[in-house]
Amino acid sequence: MRSSKPKCLFSLFLFFLCFHLLLHLSQAQEPSTEGYTCSINETTTNPCQAYAYYRASAPNFLDLASIADLFSVSRLMISKPSNISSPTSPLNPDQPLFVPLSCSCNSVNASMTISYANLSYTINEGDTFYLVSTNSFQNLTTYQSVELVNPTLVATDLAIGVTAYFPIFCKCPTKTQTQNNVSYLVSYVFQPSDNLSTVASRFGVQTNSIVEVNGNNTQPFDTIFIPVTQLPELSQPTVVPSPPSNKTERKGVITGLAVGLGITGFLLILAVGVLIFGGGLVKKRRGTRGDEEKNQNLYKNEKGDKRAKEMEVSLMADVSDCLDKYRVFGIEELREATNGFGENCLIEGSVYKGNINGEVYAIKKMKWNACEELKILQKVNHGNLVKLEGFCIDPEDANCYLVYEYVENGSLYSWLHENSNEKLGWKTRLHIAADVANGLQYIHEHTRPRVVHKDIKSSNILLDSNMRAKIANFGLAKSGCNAITMHIVGTQGYIAPEYLTDGVVSTKMDVFSFGVVLLELLSGKEAIDEAGNVLWASAGRILEGSEEQKAEKVKQWVDKELFLESCSMESIVNVATVAIACLHKDPSKRPSMVDIVYALCKSDELFFDISDDGSSAPPVRAR
Ligand SMILES: *[C@@H]1O[C@H](CO)[C@@H](O)[C@H](O)[C@H]1NC(C)=O
Ligand SMILES: *[C@@H]1O[C@H](CO)[C@@H](O)[C@H](O)[C@H]1NC(C)=O
Ligand SMILES: *[C@@H]1O[C@H](CO)[C@@H](O)[C@H](O)[C@H]1NC(C)=O
Ligand SMILES: *[C@@H]1O[C@H](CO)[C@@H](O)[C@H](O)[C@H]1NC(C)=O
Ligand SMILES: *[C@@H]1O[C@H](CO)[C@@H](O)[C@H](O)[C@H]1NC(C)=O
Ligand SMILES: *[C@@H]1O[C@H](CO)[C@@H](O)[C@H](O)[C@H]1NC(C)=O
Ligand SMILES: *[C@@H]1O[C@H](CO)[C@@H](O)[C@H](O)[C@H]1NC(C)=O
Ligand SMILES: *[C@@H]1O[C@H](CO)[C@@H](O)[C@H](O)[C@H]1NC(C)=O
């Protein structure tokens, strides 16, 4: 016989259990912790469009890019329904957003179907199903439901980098609701400070209609569904333009601009993706690297305990293909080179400048799934692509470091849009365009399977000491063509429209982004302005009309800097023609990189026809 104490506790437990069951039964629909049951027959369409009400929150979700990543959508898909004019501006804590969900009724086992949006999520260090559900997803799902949807994952033993599916609770309108003009159900997490009438008025609906869908026993942190005919207009704080200090402006633009979406393998890479900005590398005489050095570095980290060693071995197995080609650096070596990854060596994002045995490198720190980039770079070798010199794996914190040549003159972006003392001349711009076109032609035509960079933009184009261009940051690149992706990645202002709408990946999306870079070179304007207007939208009409009208319009539009030198109008019009062809809405009508390289060479000749100053002209004109 047990003592009476546990018995009493047990009865109490039973009591609560019954109480709970009763509560649940009394509701319009059972909000099980495992999810909301559904039946395909009841809904008008399956899957359907739904929205989640999400609050921006510190520290990780204060910009649209990271929230869009989390939900595998583009920033525009959030900014539009949320009444945010500039998708790149930072958000305030608690700022409300409508995030679109593709909601469907899914069977989780033979007897249960629940309604949710299926989101993939890559497990990071420290993540548990509970923490990700309650923090990142703000209780729009529960860990119990996550366990149900991921039967093959062991909740107590999640490996970093593994993909889990998070079922974000949502509902599709029933036939009756559709008849009553309900277009969407918005998933809303009930807050401790809410009551039904405040929620109803926020969404412009009757309290009744919320109770009809959710019952009258809503508890804090339950997900409830608000039936709406149209989304209410959110009032957003007006964006205070940042002070005209160049520094802060750039930061904002970068955080906004750079990160694309991509969830699965790309999430972490993205986080660092922004980066290589300032950095580049050149100056390298290589040659003194021997096999012994490699082996020595490989096992340099003797301090690591046995487990770390095992992990290192398994990580190494992943990249064993690369071992012959690249130098393997030791983590101690990199720490020493970068002053312990100190602030003073930071170039941008998570890219550091490091000096190893007198040679300068750009060192990018990332989580282990950097391997994607490694696999791509392994296949390519061209003077107009930034060269990977080696890599390093730190088994202790599962970080990976990619070591690149250092390209000393920084990014094209900073030359065009930040550096106000020195401006690029037309000839330099033409050479940069031709270099980038050559690099792209190489990855499109001479790799098998073909590689698509997916994130061509002026900040990913680095300039060496001779102002020749190299394409950097293959973090988003994809090999294989015409794949369809669910996770939109890339940078607003450069993304091809067909990719944004259908997720079609092809070499022609790089052609489009390259067209935008040409526009930047021609106009000196940024690909997307402060107000969120994209440059390519304004370029379409400049080439309409007679030759004379054309020349006049182009003159109005191009960078005034270019007129300070005697450059050929014909050459400028020629490049503008190439740019506009690259931006054709229909990807099949865009020229290939081969055609573009040819057309740009022609511009170069035109230029030299006019100003026969030969190749000795200084690449940069100081003002
Ligand atoms: C749903 O429809 C199928 C056939 O269309 C039918 O067999 C099934 O009984 C229906 N289920 C419900 C719950 O109405
Ligand atoms: C389906 O899952 C639910 C929730 O875990 C469980 O209660 C039910 O017994 C399961 N049914 C079957 C047939 O496995
Ligand atoms: C969720 O999506 C992944 C792929 O994105 C798919 O493999 C998985 O089956 C989906 N789960 C459900 C229940 O639809
Ligand atoms: C989610 O719910 C838990 C309680 O279940 C609460 O402690 C936590 O603060 C909630 N998270 C958010 C972001 O509201
Ligand atoms: C639905 O909308 C239509 C047209 O806007 C209107 O005529 C109809 O009365 C509405 N139905 C309900 C139930 O509100
Ligand atoms: C809901 O909250 C508002 C303000 O917080 C209050 O004025 C109102 O009386 C509350 N309504 C109910 C039904 O509690
Ligand atoms: C909640 O709903 C139940 C049945 O639907 C009803 O009996 C009860 O009075 C309601 N409670 C409130 C506070 O409206
Ligand atoms: C968006 O928010 C602003 C600022 O709160 C507001 O003035 C405006 O009416 C809202 N709606 C639209 C469609 O911009």
Tab-separated table of C-alpha atoms in Angstrom, residues 131-278:
chain	number	residue	atom	x	y	z
A	131	LEU	CA	12.299	26.668	-27.463
A	132	VAL	CA	11.831	27.071	-31.194
A	133	SER	CA	8.037	26.731	-30.858
A	134	THR	CA	7.694	29.176	-28.003
A	135	ASN	CA	10.385	31.690	-28.948
A	136	SER	CA	11.038	31.790	-32.678
A	137	PHE	CA	7.526	30.774	-33.668
A	138	GLN	CA	5.934	32.578	-30.717
A	139	ASN	CA	3.594	29.710	-29.765
A	140	LEU	CA	2.108	29.435	-33.241
A	141	THR	CA	2.840	25.745	-32.760
A	142	THR	CA	3.549	23.460	-29.804
A	143	TYR	CA	6.414	21.095	-29.174
A	144	GLN	CA	3.906	18.231	-28.910
A	145	SER	CA	2.762	18.891	-32.428
A	146	VAL	CA	6.349	19.178	-33.660
A	147	GLU	CA	7.087	15.763	-32.170
A	148	LEU	CA	4.087	14.325	-33.925
A	149	VAL	CA	5.100	15.727	-37.301
A	150	ASN	CA	8.734	14.635	-36.962
A	151	PRO	CA	8.407	10.989	-35.947
A	152	THR	CA	11.943	10.206	-37.048
A	153	LEU	CA	13.622	12.837	-34.875
A	154	VAL	CA	14.374	12.236	-31.209
A	155	ALA	CA	13.460	15.406	-29.370
A	156	THR	CA	16.135	14.930	-26.727
A	157	ASP	CA	18.886	14.324	-29.214
A	158	LEU	CA	18.702	16.827	-32.056
A	159	ALA	CA	21.770	17.059	-34.236
A	160	ILE	CA	22.822	20.534	-35.305
A	161	GLY	CA	22.069	21.082	-38.964
A	162	VAL	CA	19.293	18.520	-39.184
A	163	THR	CA	16.029	19.666	-40.794
A	164	ALA	CA	12.869	19.524	-38.711
A	165	TYR	CA	9.365	20.415	-39.891
A	166	PHE	CA	7.455	22.870	-37.757
A	167	PRO	CA	3.672	22.670	-38.093
A	168	ILE	CA	2.463	26.259	-37.831
A	169	PHE	CA	-1.162	26.149	-36.775
A	170	CYS	CA	-3.600	27.521	-39.291
A	171	LYS	CA	-7.047	26.795	-40.669
A	172	CYS	CA	-8.730	26.955	-44.026
A	173	PRO	CA	-12.209	28.489	-44.346
A	174	THR	CA	-15.045	25.974	-44.309
A	175	LYS	CA	-17.708	26.055	-46.987
A	176	THR	CA	-20.059	27.883	-44.636
A	177	GLN	CA	-17.413	30.430	-43.798
A	178	THR	CA	-16.683	31.011	-47.462
A	179	GLN	CA	-20.368	31.649	-48.050
A	180	ASN	CA	-20.187	34.201	-45.266
A	181	ASN	CA	-17.454	36.023	-47.143
A	182	VAL	CA	-14.580	34.783	-44.956
A	183	SER	CA	-11.443	34.861	-47.113
A	184	TYR	CA	-8.777	33.959	-44.574
A	185	LEU	CA	-8.384	32.725	-41.062
A	186	VAL	CA	-5.575	34.545	-39.333
A	187	SER	CA	-3.610	32.525	-36.759
A	188	TYR	CA	-3.266	34.691	-33.712
A	189	VAL	CA	-1.606	33.822	-30.406
A	190	PHE	CA	-3.771	35.076	-27.584
A	191	GLN	CA	-1.707	37.279	-25.250
A	192	PRO	CA	-2.093	37.579	-21.470
A	193	SER	CA	-3.093	41.216	-21.931
A	194	ASP	CA	-5.779	40.438	-24.539
A	195	ASN	CA	-9.482	39.902	-24.148
A	196	LEU	CA	-11.762	38.772	-26.913
A	197	SER	CA	-13.241	42.177	-27.513
A	198	THR	CA	-9.890	43.891	-27.943
A	199	VAL	CA	-8.799	41.200	-30.381
A	200	ALA	CA	-12.086	41.420	-32.272
A	201	SER	CA	-11.826	45.154	-32.670
A	202	ARG	CA	-8.204	44.943	-33.785
A	203	PHE	CA	-9.311	42.698	-36.652
A	204	GLY	CA	-12.538	44.558	-37.281
A	205	VAL	CA	-14.738	41.523	-36.605
A	206	GLN	CA	-17.480	40.603	-34.127
A	207	THR	CA	-16.509	38.852	-30.894
A	208	ASN	CA	-19.119	36.251	-31.809
A	209	SER	CA	-17.394	35.216	-34.950
A	210	ILE	CA	-14.188	34.560	-33.002
A	211	VAL	CA	-16.064	32.500	-30.411
A	212	GLU	CA	-17.782	30.527	-33.144
A	213	VAL	CA	-14.457	29.366	-34.475
A	214	ASN	CA	-12.503	29.054	-31.243
A	215	GLY	CA	-14.948	28.430	-28.426
A	216	ASN	CA	-15.243	30.669	-25.406
A	217	ASN	CA	-12.406	29.295	-23.315
A	218	THR	CA	-9.360	30.885	-24.863
A	219	GLN	CA	-6.289	30.858	-22.627
A	220	PRO	CA	-3.174	32.997	-22.946
A	221	PHE	CA	-0.768	31.626	-25.551
A	222	ASP	CA	-3.418	29.515	-27.255
A	223	THR	CA	-3.477	29.945	-31.001
A	224	ILE	CA	-6.875	31.218	-32.119
A	225	PHE	CA	-8.161	31.781	-35.643
A	226	ILE	CA	-9.737	35.037	-36.661
A	227	PRO	CA	-12.054	34.810	-39.679
A	228	VAL	CA	-11.662	37.916	-41.859
A	229	THR	CA	-12.967	39.046	-45.225
A	230	GLN	CA	-9.841	41.049	-45.773
A	231	LEU	CA	-6.769	41.636	-43.696
A	232	PRO	CA	-7.086	44.658	-41.448
A	233	GLU	CA	-4.670	47.453	-42.225
A	234	LEU	CA	-1.872	47.469	-39.711
A	235	SER	CA	-0.671	50.857	-38.676
A	236	GLN	CA	3.082	50.812	-38.823
A	237	PRO	CA	5.444	53.282	-37.232
A	238	THR	CA	6.749	55.687	-39.813
A	239	VAL	CA	10.360	55.059	-40.583
A	240	VAL	CA	12.633	57.772	-39.349
A	241	PRO	CA	15.232	58.331	-42.060
A	242	SER	CA	18.630	57.576	-40.621
A	243	PRO	CA	20.954	60.525	-40.109
A	244	PRO	CA	23.097	61.316	-43.109
A	245	SER	CA	26.142	59.685	-41.625
A	246	ASN	CA	27.416	57.366	-44.300
A	247	LYS	CA	28.328	54.693	-41.836
A	248	THR	CA	24.939	54.056	-40.292
A	249	GLU	CA	23.232	54.301	-43.590
A	250	ARG	CA	25.348	51.613	-44.997
A	251	LYS	CA	24.757	49.267	-42.100
A	252	GLY	CA	21.028	49.519	-42.530
A	253	VAL	CA	21.176	48.965	-46.199
A	254	ILE	CA	23.387	46.000	-45.748
A	255	THR	CA	21.359	44.224	-43.164
A	256	GLY	CA	18.296	44.758	-45.210
A	257	LEU	CA	19.716	44.222	-48.580
A	258	ALA	CA	21.830	41.358	-48.162
A	259	VAL	CA	20.101	38.555	-46.615
A	260	GLY	CA	17.892	36.515	-48.769
A	261	LEU	CA	15.598	33.827	-47.635
A	262	GLY	CA	16.500	30.277	-47.794
A	263	ILE	CA	15.764	28.183	-44.898
A	264	THR	CA	17.220	24.782	-44.895
A	265	GLY	CA	20.831	24.451	-45.681
A	266	PHE	CA	21.200	28.056	-46.508
A	267	LEU	CA	19.977	29.742	-43.416
A	268	LEU	CA	23.300	30.035	-41.698
A	269	ILE	CA	25.204	30.806	-44.791
A	270	LEU	CA	22.746	33.560	-45.317
A	271	ALA	CA	23.362	35.015	-41.988
A	272	VAL	CA	26.895	35.532	-43.027
A	273	GLY	CA	26.025	35.895	-46.642
A	274	VAL	CA	25.998	39.547	-46.562
A	275	LEU	CA	29.360	39.954	-45.957
A	276	ILE	CA	32.389	39.799	-47.978
A	277	PHE	CA	31.762	43.312	-48.693
A	278	GLY	CA	34.760	45.157	-47.978
